[in-house]
């Protein structure tokens, strides 16, 4: 196998998503421990933005500073190169997470056994479903009491709208948690509480062996056998020995293997990782407008999916995160920035390997590299070795909070316009223009972004803005096969029609009821909740 193909096939690029507090940071840390990327627990700072800090976003930015360092964590494990993409926990940064999901090949979802499926998990899984991203689920905190595992599987299927197959099965929980039966590898993993303990395993070729009683006691052994029988009757089985059909369903995003464990106690994490490296996809083909781009075929190409600005006004700089879609990146080579039609060299590209920031000499499809930026990039930009390509698949999502933005300093109108344009390029929020009033509307997924925009306009662009309230439920993209129907709709709803920055039509719905009525009354109009349709 050529070096290029080999390098790309051994890559696993994924994100861990969860509702805040389910254990994403703890799981990430334990995965890094297995990869030898860190040596002691506690080395990964939580980039979690504490709920109490929402009123003080400078504090949040300080914490977000940490998230630049942990944006991508690479490490080697058993000949695989693992790239974990971090996702901000705070819901006001959900748009950031959505975009990160466009740069991964698979996802691990962490669910707290006591809390079940929570709001953020539901929303983020929806994005995975839309993109048919393969997902695995890690049910965490089995050392605590929580839902009955069968009930939880039902909840996962219903709430996340995905089929599940248990790949491990818990024996007791909370104070009575004894371990899991690893269905995937057909072995019994016994639990020993304690932060740094690696799982103790007993291999079972036959679940009816009296060895099970010896390890678990009569009652638990019997219950486990009954549970496993039930599981076999209800759920598809994903095992090391028999995987073709189920594996295919997993890879299509139709079937989610479920592991149970306790990240804090390092229990079930290695098993998750061992299964993950075997079944998770290596970099997948990426669709560009012009053609499908195959990862292990030269030449190099990639796109910017995330920007992170440095908030310190003395060091105004930005890192643009590039996902490599095909081929090999080389430090000394010149690459073409398609939108600007400009050749650029990236001598200072960085990556985080084993927690250390390093200058990148070479990188391969599947890798993420950070490019220092001084205003050349915006989200969605494509970089290639020369070919004209435009990658698709960086959707904007219907924002949920809105305000009119007004100029608060008439002398600085130019600065304000420039600031707004650049912040929108970075993907901080979305800008619309109401066709009726001509007023500019900023739409975001959370309140925090308004503070961010106000602060940055003031400190980076010397412009001042004023927010005016706007009560909207959702802004959605509209289109129709019938030009006449679209014109008619726009005429009837003229006060509520806006254009986005690309000039596409949008409907500003004041309430869910109004939106539903519009959908009912105007059958020929298609209402889209992401910008990609
Ligand atoms: P997040 O990134 O998803 O927001 O969650 P994080 O890992 O920070 O975990 C949230 C809390 O849950 C932490 O406690 C963490 O120690 C705890 N936790 C994670 N995994 C387990 C587990 O398997 N069992 C139990 N019992 N707890 C777990 P905290 O008190 O909020 O933070 P800390 O002071 O321990 O850092």
Coordinates of C-alpha atoms and ligand atoms in Angstrom, one line a residue:
X1 CA 0.0 0.0 0.0
X2 CA 1.3 3.4 -0.8
X3 CA 2.3 5.7 2.0
X4 CA -0.4 8.1 1.2
X5 CA -3.2 5.5 1.3
X6 CA -1.8 3.9 4.4
X7 CA -1.6 7.3 6.2
X8 CA -5.1 8.2 5.3
X9 CA -6.7 4.8 6.1
X10 CA -5.2 4.9 9.6
X11 CA -6.9 8.2 10.5
X12 CA -10.0 8.5 12.6
X13 CA -11.3 12.0 12.9
X14 CA -14.3 12.4 15.2
X15 CA -16.0 14.6 17.7
X16 CA -17.5 13.8 21.1
X17 CA -20.8 15.5 21.7
X18 CA -23.0 15.7 24.8
X19 CA -25.2 17.8 26.9
X20 CA -23.0 19.8 29.3
X21 CA -22.0 17.7 32.3
X22 CA -22.6 14.3 30.8
X23 CA -18.9 13.6 30.9
X24 CA -17.4 14.7 27.5
X25 CA -14.3 16.3 29.0
X26 CA -13.7 13.3 31.3
X27 CA -14.1 10.9 28.5
X28 CA -11.8 12.9 26.2
X29 CA -9.2 12.9 28.9
X30 CA -9.4 9.2 29.4
X31 CA -9.0 8.6 25.7
X32 CA -5.9 10.7 25.7
X33 CA -4.5 8.7 28.6
X34 CA -4.9 5.5 26.5
X35 CA -3.2 7.2 23.6
X36 CA -0.3 8.1 25.8
X37 CA -1.0 11.7 24.9
X38 CA -1.2 12.7 28.6
X39 CA 0.1 10.7 31.6
X40 CA -2.0 11.9 34.5
X41 CA -5.7 12.5 34.9
X42 CA -6.6 16.2 35.2
X43 CA -4.2 17.3 32.5
X44 CA -7.0 18.3 30.1
X45 CA -8.6 21.5 31.3
X46 CA -12.3 21.5 30.9
X47 CA -13.2 24.0 28.3
X48 CA -16.7 23.8 29.6
X49 CA -18.2 27.2 30.0
X50 CA -19.8 27.2 33.4
X51 CA -23.5 28.2 33.5
X52 CA -22.8 30.7 36.2
X53 CA -20.5 32.6 33.9
X54 CA -23.0 33.4 31.2
X55 CA -23.4 37.0 32.3
X56 CA -19.6 37.6 32.0
X57 CA -18.6 36.7 28.6
X58 CA -15.0 38.0 28.9
X59 CA -14.6 35.2 31.5
X60 CA -16.1 32.9 28.9
X61 CA -13.6 34.1 26.4
X62 CA -10.8 33.3 28.8
X63 CA -12.2 29.8 29.0
X64 CA -12.6 29.7 25.3
X65 CA -8.9 30.5 25.0
X66 CA -8.4 27.1 26.4
X67 CA -10.6 25.6 23.8
X68 CA -8.3 26.9 21.0
X69 CA -5.6 24.7 22.5
X70 CA -7.9 21.8 22.8
X71 CA -9.8 22.4 19.5
X72 CA -8.1 19.4 18.0
X73 CA -6.3 16.7 19.9
X74 CA -4.3 14.2 17.9
X75 CA -2.6 11.1 19.2
X76 CA -1.5 7.7 18.0
X77 CA -3.1 4.5 19.4
X78 CA -2.3 1.0 18.1
X79 CA -1.1 2.3 14.7
X80 CA -4.1 4.6 14.3
X81 CA -4.0 8.3 14.2
X82 CA -6.9 9.6 16.3
X83 CA -8.0 13.2 15.8
X84 CA -10.6 14.3 18.4
X85 CA -12.3 17.6 17.6
X86 CA -13.5 19.4 20.6
X87 CA -17.0 21.0 20.7
X88 CA -17.9 23.9 23.0
X89 CA -20.3 22.8 25.7
X90 CA -22.2 26.0 26.0
X91 CA -25.4 26.0 24.0
X92 CA -24.9 29.6 22.7
X93 CA -21.9 28.2 20.8
X94 CA -24.0 25.5 19.2
X95 CA -23.4 26.9 15.7
X96 CA -19.7 26.3 16.3
X97 CA -20.4 22.7 17.1
X98 CA -22.7 22.3 14.0
X99 CA -19.8 23.4 11.8
X100 CA -17.3 21.2 13.6
X101 CA -19.6 18.3 12.8
X102 CA -19.0 19.0 9.1
X103 CA -15.3 18.2 9.6
X104 CA -15.6 14.8 11.3
X105 CA -16.1 11.4 9.9
X106 CA -17.9 10.0 12.9
X107 CA -19.2 11.0 16.4
X108 CA -19.3 9.6 19.9
X109 CA -22.3 10.7 21.9
X110 CA -22.0 10.7 25.7
X111 CA -25.2 10.3 27.7
X112 CA -25.6 10.4 31.4
X113 CA -27.4 7.3 32.7
X114 CA -29.3 9.3 35.3
X115 CA -30.3 12.1 32.9
X116 CA -31.0 10.2 29.7
X117 CA -31.3 12.1 26.5
X118 CA -31.0 15.9 27.1
X119 CA -31.7 18.9 24.8
X120 CA -28.2 19.5 23.4
X121 CA -27.7 15.8 22.7
X122 CA -31.0 15.7 20.8
X123 CA -30.2 18.8 18.7
X124 CA -26.6 17.7 17.9
X125 CA -27.7 14.2 17.0
X126 CA -30.2 15.7 14.6
X127 CA -27.3 17.3 12.7
X128 CA -25.5 13.9 12.6
X129 CA -28.6 12.3 11.3
X130 CA -29.0 14.9 8.6
X131 CA -25.4 14.3 7.5
X132 CA -25.7 10.5 7.9
X133 CA -22.7 10.6 10.2
X134 CA -21.9 7.3 12.0
X135 CA -22.4 7.6 15.7
X136 CA -21.5 5.5 18.7
X137 CA -23.1 6.1 22.1
X138 CA -21.3 5.9 25.5
X139 CA -23.7 5.7 28.4
X140 CA -21.7 7.3 31.2
X141 CA -21.8 7.4 35.0
X142 CA -22.8 3.7 35.6
X143 CA -21.3 4.1 39.0
X144 CA -24.4 6.1 39.8
X145 CA -28.0 5.1 39.9
X146 CA -30.0 5.9 36.8
X147 CA -32.5 4.6 34.3
X148 CA -33.1 0.9 33.6
X149 CA -30.8 0.1 30.7
X150 CA -33.6 -1.3 28.6
X151 CA -35.7 1.8 29.2
X152 CA -32.7 3.9 28.3
X153 CA -32.2 2.1 24.9
X154 CA -35.9 2.8 24.2
X155 CA -35.4 6.4 25.0
X156 CA -32.3 6.6 22.8
X157 CA -34.2 5.2 19.9
X158 CA -37.2 7.4 20.3
X159 CA -35.5 10.7 21.2
X160 CA -32.5 10.4 18.9
X161 CA -34.5 8.7 16.2
X162 CA -31.7 6.2 15.6
X163 CA -31.6 2.4 15.9
X164 CA -29.3 1.1 18.6
X165 CA -27.5 -2.1 19.3
X166 CA -26.0 -2.7 22.7
X167 CA -22.3 -3.6 22.3
X168 CA -21.9 -3.9 26.1
X169 CA -24.4 -4.6 28.8
X170 CA -24.2 -3.4 32.4
X171 CA -24.4 -5.6 35.4
X172 CA -26.1 -3.6 38.1
X173 CA -25.5 0.1 38.6
X174 CA -24.7 2.7 41.2
X175 CA -23.3 1.1 44.4
X176 CA -24.1 -2.3 42.9
X177 CA -22.3 -1.8 39.6
X178 CA -20.3 -4.9 38.9
X179 CA -19.1 -4.3 35.4
X180 CA -20.3 -5.0 31.9
X181 CA -20.6 -7.9 29.6
X182 CA -18.8 -6.8 26.5
X183 CA -21.0 -8.2 23.7
X184 CA -18.8 -6.9 20.9
X185 CA -15.7 -8.9 22.2
X186 CA -17.6 -11.5 24.1
X187 CA -16.0 -11.0 27.5
X188 CA -16.8 -10.0 31.0
X189 CA -15.3 -6.7 32.2
X190 CA -15.2 -6.4 35.9
X191 CA -15.5 -3.1 37.6
X192 CA -13.1 -1.8 40.2
X193 CA -13.8 1.8 41.2
X194 CA -10.7 4.0 41.1
X195 CA -9.6 6.6 38.7
X196 CA -6.6 5.0 37.0
X197 CA -7.6 1.4 36.9
X198 CA -7.6 -0.4 33.6
X199 CA -10.5 -2.9 33.3
X200 CA -10.0 -6.4 34.4
X201 CA -11.4 -8.8 31.9
X202 CA -12.5 -12.5 31.8
X203 CA -13.0 -14.0 28.4
X204 CA -16.1 -16.1 27.9
X205 CA -16.6 -18.5 25.0
X206 CA -19.8 -19.7 26.5
X207 CA -22.0 -17.5 28.6
X208 CA -23.5 -20.6 30.3
X209 CA -20.2 -21.5 31.8
X210 CA -20.3 -21.7 35.7
X211 CA -17.4 -19.3 35.6
X212 CA -20.0 -16.6 35.3
X213 CA -21.5 -17.5 38.7
X214 CA -18.0 -17.5 40.2
X215 CA -17.4 -14.0 39.1
X216 CA -20.8 -12.4 39.6
X217 CA -22.7 -14.6 42.0
X218 CA -25.8 -16.6 41.2
X219 CA -28.4 -13.9 41.1
X220 CA -26.4 -11.5 38.8
X221 CA -25.2 -14.3 36.6
X222 CA -28.8 -15.5 36.0
X223 CA -30.0 -12.0 35.4
X224 CA -27.2 -11.3 32.9
X225 CA -28.1 -14.4 30.9
X226 CA -31.8 -13.4 30.8
X227 CA -30.9 -9.9 29.7
X228 CA -28.5 -11.1 27.0
X229 CA -31.2 -13.5 25.7
X230 CA -33.6 -10.6 25.5
X231 CA -31.1 -8.4 23.8
X232 CA -30.4 -11.1 21.2
X233 CA -34.1 -11.3 20.5
X234 CA -34.6 -7.6 20.1
X235 CA -31.5 -5.9 18.8
X236 CA -29.0 -6.5 16.0
X237 CA -25.7 -7.9 17.2
X238 CA -22.5 -6.2 16.4
X239 CA -19.6 -8.6 17.2
X240 CA -16.0 -8.8 16.2
X241 CA -16.8 -12.1 14.6
X242 CA -19.9 -11.1 12.7
X243 CA -20.2 -7.6 11.6
X244 CA -20.8 -7.1 7.9
X245 CA -24.5 -6.1 7.8
X246 CA -24.5 -4.3 11.1
X247 CA -21.2 -2.6 10.3
X248 CA -22.7 -1.3 7.1
X249 CA -25.7 0.1 9.0
X250 CA -23.4 1.8 11.4
X251 CA -21.4 3.4 8.6
X252 CA -24.6 4.6 7.0
X253 CA -25.6 6.4 10.2
X254 CA -28.5 4.0 10.7
X255 CA -27.4 1.9 13.7
X256 CA -25.6 3.2 16.8
X257 CA -23.5 0.8 18.9
X258 CA -24.1 1.5 22.6
X259 CA -21.4 1.1 25.3
X260 CA -21.9 1.4 29.0
X261 CA -19.2 2.6 31.4
X262 CA -17.9 5.2 33.7
X263 CA -15.5 7.7 32.3
X264 CA -14.5 9.0 35.7
X265 CA -13.5 5.5 36.8
X266 CA -11.9 4.8 33.5
X267 CA -14.2 1.9 33.0
X268 CA -15.4 0.8 29.6
X269 CA -13.3 3.5 27.9
X270 CA -10.6 1.3 26.4
X271 CA -13.3 -1.1 25.1
X272 CA -15.0 1.8 23.5
X273 CA -11.8 3.0 21.9
X274 CA -10.8 -0.5 20.8
X275 CA -14.2 -1.0 19.0
X276 CA -14.0 2.6 17.7
X277 CA -10.7 2.2 15.9
X278 CA -11.9 -1.0 14.3
X279 CA -15.3 0.1 13.0
X280 CA -15.2 3.9 12.7
X281 CA -14.6 5.2 9.2
X282 CA -11.4 6.6 7.9
X283 CA -11.7 9.9 6.1
X284 CA -14.7 9.8 3.7
X285 CA -15.1 11.3 0.3
X286 CA -16.2 14.9 0.4
X287 CA -18.6 16.4 -2.1
X288 CA -17.5 19.6 -3.9
X289 CA -19.7 21.4 -6.4
X290 CA -17.4 20.2 -9.2
X291 CA -16.8 16.6 -8.2
X292 CA -16.6 14.1 -5.4
X293 CA -13.2 14.4 -3.8
X294 CA -11.6 11.1 -2.7
X295 CA -9.3 11.4 0.4
X296 CA -6.5 9.1 -0.6
X297 CA -6.1 10.5 -4.1
X298 CA -3.7 13.4 -4.6
X299 CA -3.7 16.4 -4.9
X300 CA -4.2 18.2 -1.7
X301 CA -7.5 20.0 -0.9
X302 CA -9.3 21.2 2.2
X303 CA -11.8 23.7 3.6
X304 CA -12.0 26.2 6.5
X305 CA -14.7 25.1 8.9
X306 CA -14.0 27.1 12.0
X307 CA -12.3 30.4 12.9
X308 CA -11.1 31.4 16.2
X309 CA -10.3 35.1 16.9
X310 CA -7.9 36.1 19.5
X311 CA -9.8 38.6 21.8
X312 CA -6.6 40.4 23.0
X313 CA -6.7 43.7 21.1
X314 CA -2.9 43.9 21.3
X315 CA -2.4 40.6 19.4
X316 CA -5.2 40.8 16.9
X317 CA -5.0 37.5 15.1
X318 CA -7.1 34.6 14.2
X319 CA -6.7 30.9 13.6
X320 CA -8.6 29.4 10.7
X321 CA -9.1 25.6 11.1
X322 CA -8.7 23.7 7.9
X323 CA -9.9 20.2 7.4
X324 CA -7.8 18.3 4.8
X325 CA -10.2 16.5 2.4
X326 CA -7.6 14.9 0.1
X327 CA -4.0 14.2 -0.4
X328 CA -1.1 15.5 1.6
X329 CA -0.3 19.0 2.9
X330 CA 3.3 20.1 2.7
X331 CA 4.7 23.1 4.6
X332 CA 6.8 24.4 1.8
X333 CA 4.3 24.1 -1.0
X334 CA 2.2 26.9 -2.3
X335 CA -1.6 26.5 -2.3
X336 CA -4.5 28.2 -4.0
X337 CA -7.1 30.1 -2.0
X338 CA -10.0 29.7 -4.4
X339 CA -12.3 32.6 -3.4
X340 CA -9.4 35.1 -3.6
X341 CA -7.7 33.3 -6.4
X342 CA -4.4 33.8 -4.6
X343 CA -1.5 31.5 -4.0
X344 CA -0.4 31.3 -0.4
X345 CA 2.2 29.5 1.6
X346 CA 1.5 28.2 5.1
X347 CA 4.8 28.1 6.9
X348 CA 3.2 28.6 10.3
X349 CA 0.4 25.9 10.1
X350 CA 0.0 24.2 13.4
X351 CA -1.5 21.0 14.8
X352 CA -1.8 19.7 18.3
X353 CA -0.2 16.3 18.7
X354 CA -0.1 14.7 22.1
X355 CA -1.1 18.0 23.7
X356 CA 1.8 19.8 22.1
X357 CA 1.4 22.6 19.6
X358 CA 3.6 21.8 16.7
X359 CA 4.4 23.4 13.4
X360 CA 3.2 21.1 10.7
X361 CA 5.6 19.9 8.0
X362 CA 3.1 17.5 6.5
X363 CA -0.4 16.4 7.2
X364 CA -2.9 14.1 5.5
X365 CA -6.6 13.9 4.6
X366 CA -8.5 13.6 7.8
X367 CA -6.2 15.9 9.7
X368 CA -7.1 19.4 10.9
X369 CA -4.5 22.1 10.8
X370 CA -4.6 25.6 12.2
X371 CA -3.7 28.5 9.8
X372 CA -2.8 31.8 11.4
X373 CA -5.0 34.4 9.6
X374 CA -4.9 38.1 9.1
X375 CA -8.2 38.5 7.3
X376 CA -7.8 36.2 4.3
X377 CA -10.2 33.5 5.3
X378 CA -13.9 33.0 5.9
X379 CA -15.8 29.9 6.8
X380 CA -16.3 27.6 3.9
X381 CA -13.2 28.8 2.0
X382 CA -11.6 26.1 -0.1
X383 CA -7.8 25.7 -0.5
X384 CA -6.4 23.4 -3.2
X385 CA -3.1 22.5 -4.9
X386 CA -4.5 24.4 -7.9
X387 CA -7.8 22.9 -9.0
X388 CA -10.9 25.0 -8.8
X389 CA -13.1 23.3 -6.2
X390 CA -15.8 24.5 -3.9
X391 CA -16.7 22.2 -1.0
X392 CA -20.3 22.0 -0.1
X393 CA -21.8 21.1 3.2
X394 CA -21.2 24.0 5.6
X395 CA -24.8 24.8 6.4
X396 CA -26.1 27.7 8.4
X397 CA -28.9 26.8 10.7
X398 CA -32.1 28.7 11.4
X399 CA -31.1 31.2 14.1
X400 CA -33.3 31.3 17.2
X401 CA -32.7 34.8 18.6
X402 CA -32.9 38.0 16.7
X403 CA -32.1 41.7 17.1
X404 CA -32.0 44.7 14.8
X405 CA -28.5 46.1 14.7
X406 CA -28.3 50.0 14.5
X407 CA -25.3 52.3 14.2
X408 CA -24.7 54.1 17.5
X409 CA -21.9 56.3 16.1
X410 CA -22.8 58.0 12.8
X411 CA -19.1 58.9 12.3
X412 CA -18.2 55.3 12.2
X413 CA -20.6 53.8 9.7
X414 CA -17.9 52.4 7.5
X415 CA -16.1 50.7 10.4
X416 CA -19.4 49.2 11.5
X417 CA -20.2 47.8 8.1
X418 CA -16.7 46.3 7.8
X419 CA -16.8 44.9 11.3
X420 CA -20.2 43.3 10.7
X421 CA -19.1 41.8 7.4
X422 CA -15.9 40.3 8.9
X423 CA -17.7 38.9 12.0
X424 CA -20.3 37.2 9.8
X425 CA -17.4 35.8 7.6
X426 CA -16.1 34.2 10.8
X427 CA -19.5 32.7 11.5
X428 CA -20.2 34.5 14.7
X429 CA -23.8 35.1 13.7
X430 CA -26.0 35.5 10.6
X431 CA -27.0 38.8 8.9
X432 CA -30.3 39.4 7.2
X433 CA -31.9 42.4 5.6
X434 CA -35.6 42.9 6.0
X435 CA -36.8 43.9 2.5
X436 CA -39.8 45.9 3.8
X437 CA -38.0 48.1 6.3
X438 CA -34.5 47.8 4.9
X439 CA -33.2 47.2 8.5
X440 CA -30.4 44.8 9.3
X441 CA -31.1 41.9 11.5
X442 CA -28.6 39.7 13.3
X443 CA -29.7 36.2 14.1
X444 CA -27.9 33.9 16.5
X445 CA -28.4 30.7 18.3
X446 CA -27.9 32.3 21.7
X447 CA -27.9 35.7 23.6
X448 CA -24.2 35.6 24.2
X449 CA -23.3 36.3 20.6
X450 CA -24.9 39.7 20.8
X451 CA -22.5 40.6 23.6
X452 CA -19.6 39.1 21.6
X453 CA -20.5 41.2 18.6
X454 CA -20.9 44.4 20.5
X455 CA -17.6 44.0 22.3
X456 CA -15.7 43.0 19.2
X457 CA -17.1 45.8 17.1
X458 CA -16.0 48.3 19.7
X459 CA -12.6 46.9 20.4
X460 CA -11.5 45.6 17.0
X461 CA -13.2 48.0 14.6
X462 CA -13.8 51.1 16.7
X463 CA -17.5 51.0 15.8
X464 CA -20.4 51.1 18.1
X465 CA -23.7 49.4 17.7
X466 CA -27.1 49.5 19.4
X467 CA -29.5 46.5 19.6
X468 CA -33.2 46.9 19.2
X469 CA -35.6 44.1 20.1
X470 CA -37.1 41.9 17.5
X471 CA -39.5 39.2 18.5
X472 CA -39.2 36.4 16.0
X473 CA -39.5 32.6 16.4
X474 CA -37.4 31.5 13.5
X475 CA -36.0 32.6 10.2
X476 CA -36.2 30.0 7.5
X477 CA -35.0 29.8 3.9
X478 CA -37.8 29.6 1.3
X479 CA -38.0 28.4 -2.3
X480 CA -40.6 27.0 -4.7
X481 CA -40.7 25.2 -8.0
X482 CA -43.2 27.8 -9.0
X483 CA -41.9 31.3 -9.5
X484 CA -45.4 32.6 -9.3
X485 CA -46.2 30.9 -6.0
X486 CA -43.0 32.3 -4.5
X487 CA -43.8 35.8 -5.7
X488 CA -47.3 35.5 -4.4
X489 CA -46.0 34.4 -1.0
X490 CA -43.5 37.2 -0.8
X491 CA -46.2 39.7 -1.7
X492 CA -48.6 38.4 0.9
X493 CA -45.9 38.3 3.7
X494 CA -44.0 41.3 2.5
X495 CA -43.3 42.6 6.0
X496 CA -41.7 39.3 6.9
X497 CA -39.4 38.6 4.0
X498 CA -35.7 39.1 4.2
X499 CA -32.6 38.3 2.2
X500 CA -29.5 36.5 3.7
X501 CA -26.0 37.6 2.7
X502 CA -26.1 35.4 -0.4
X503 CA -29.3 37.0 -1.5
X504 CA -31.5 34.1 -0.7
X505 CA -35.1 34.6 0.3
X506 CA -36.0 34.1 3.9
X507 CA -39.3 34.1 5.9
X508 CA -39.3 35.6 9.3
X509 CA -41.8 33.8 11.4
X510 CA -43.1 35.5 14.5
X511 CA -44.3 32.3 16.2
X512 CA -44.4 28.6 15.7
X513 CA -48.1 28.9 15.0
X514 CA -47.6 31.4 12.2
X515 CA -44.9 29.2 10.7
X516 CA -47.2 26.2 10.8
X517 CA -50.1 28.2 9.2
X518 CA -47.8 29.4 6.5
X519 CA -46.6 25.8 5.8
X520 CA -50.3 24.7 5.6
X521 CA -51.6 27.6 3.6
X522 CA -48.8 27.8 1.0
X523 CA -48.2 24.2 0.0
X524 CA -46.1 25.1 -2.9
X525 CA -43.5 26.9 -0.8
X526 CA -40.7 24.8 0.7
X527 CA -39.5 26.0 4.1
X528 CA -35.9 25.0 5.0
X529 CA -34.3 25.1 8.4
X530 CA -30.7 24.9 7.2
X531 CA -29.1 26.9 4.4
X532 CA -28.2 23.7 2.5
X533 CA -31.1 22.4 0.5
Ligands
LIG1 P1 -18.8 17.8 30.2 O1 -17.5 18.0 29.6 O2 -19.7 16.9 29.4 O3 -19.5 19.0 30.6 O4 -18.7 16.9 31.6 P2 -17.4 16.7 32.5 O5 -16.5 15.7 31.9 O6 -16.8 18.0 32.9 O7 -18.1 16.0 33.7 C1 -19.1 16.6 34.4 C2 -19.1 16.1 35.8 O8 -19.4 14.7 35.9 C3 -17.7 16.2 36.5 O9 -18.0 16.4 37.9 C4 -17.2 14.8 36.3 O10 -16.2 14.5 37.3 C5 -18.4 13.9 36.5 N1 -18.3 12.6 35.8 C6 -17.8 12.3 34.6 N2 -17.8 11.0 34.4 C7 -18.4 10.4 35.5 C8 -18.6 9.1 35.9 O11 -18.4 8.1 35.2 N3 -19.2 8.9 37.1 C9 -19.4 9.9 38.0 N4 -20.0 9.7 39.1 N5 -19.2 11.2 37.6 C10 -18.6 11.5 36.4 P3 -17.9 17.9 38.5 O12 -18.0 17.7 40.0 O13 -18.9 18.8 37.8 O14 -16.5 18.4 38.1 P4 -15.1 18.1 38.7 O15 -15.0 19.0 39.8 O16 -15.1 16.6 39.0 O17 -14.2 18.4 37.5

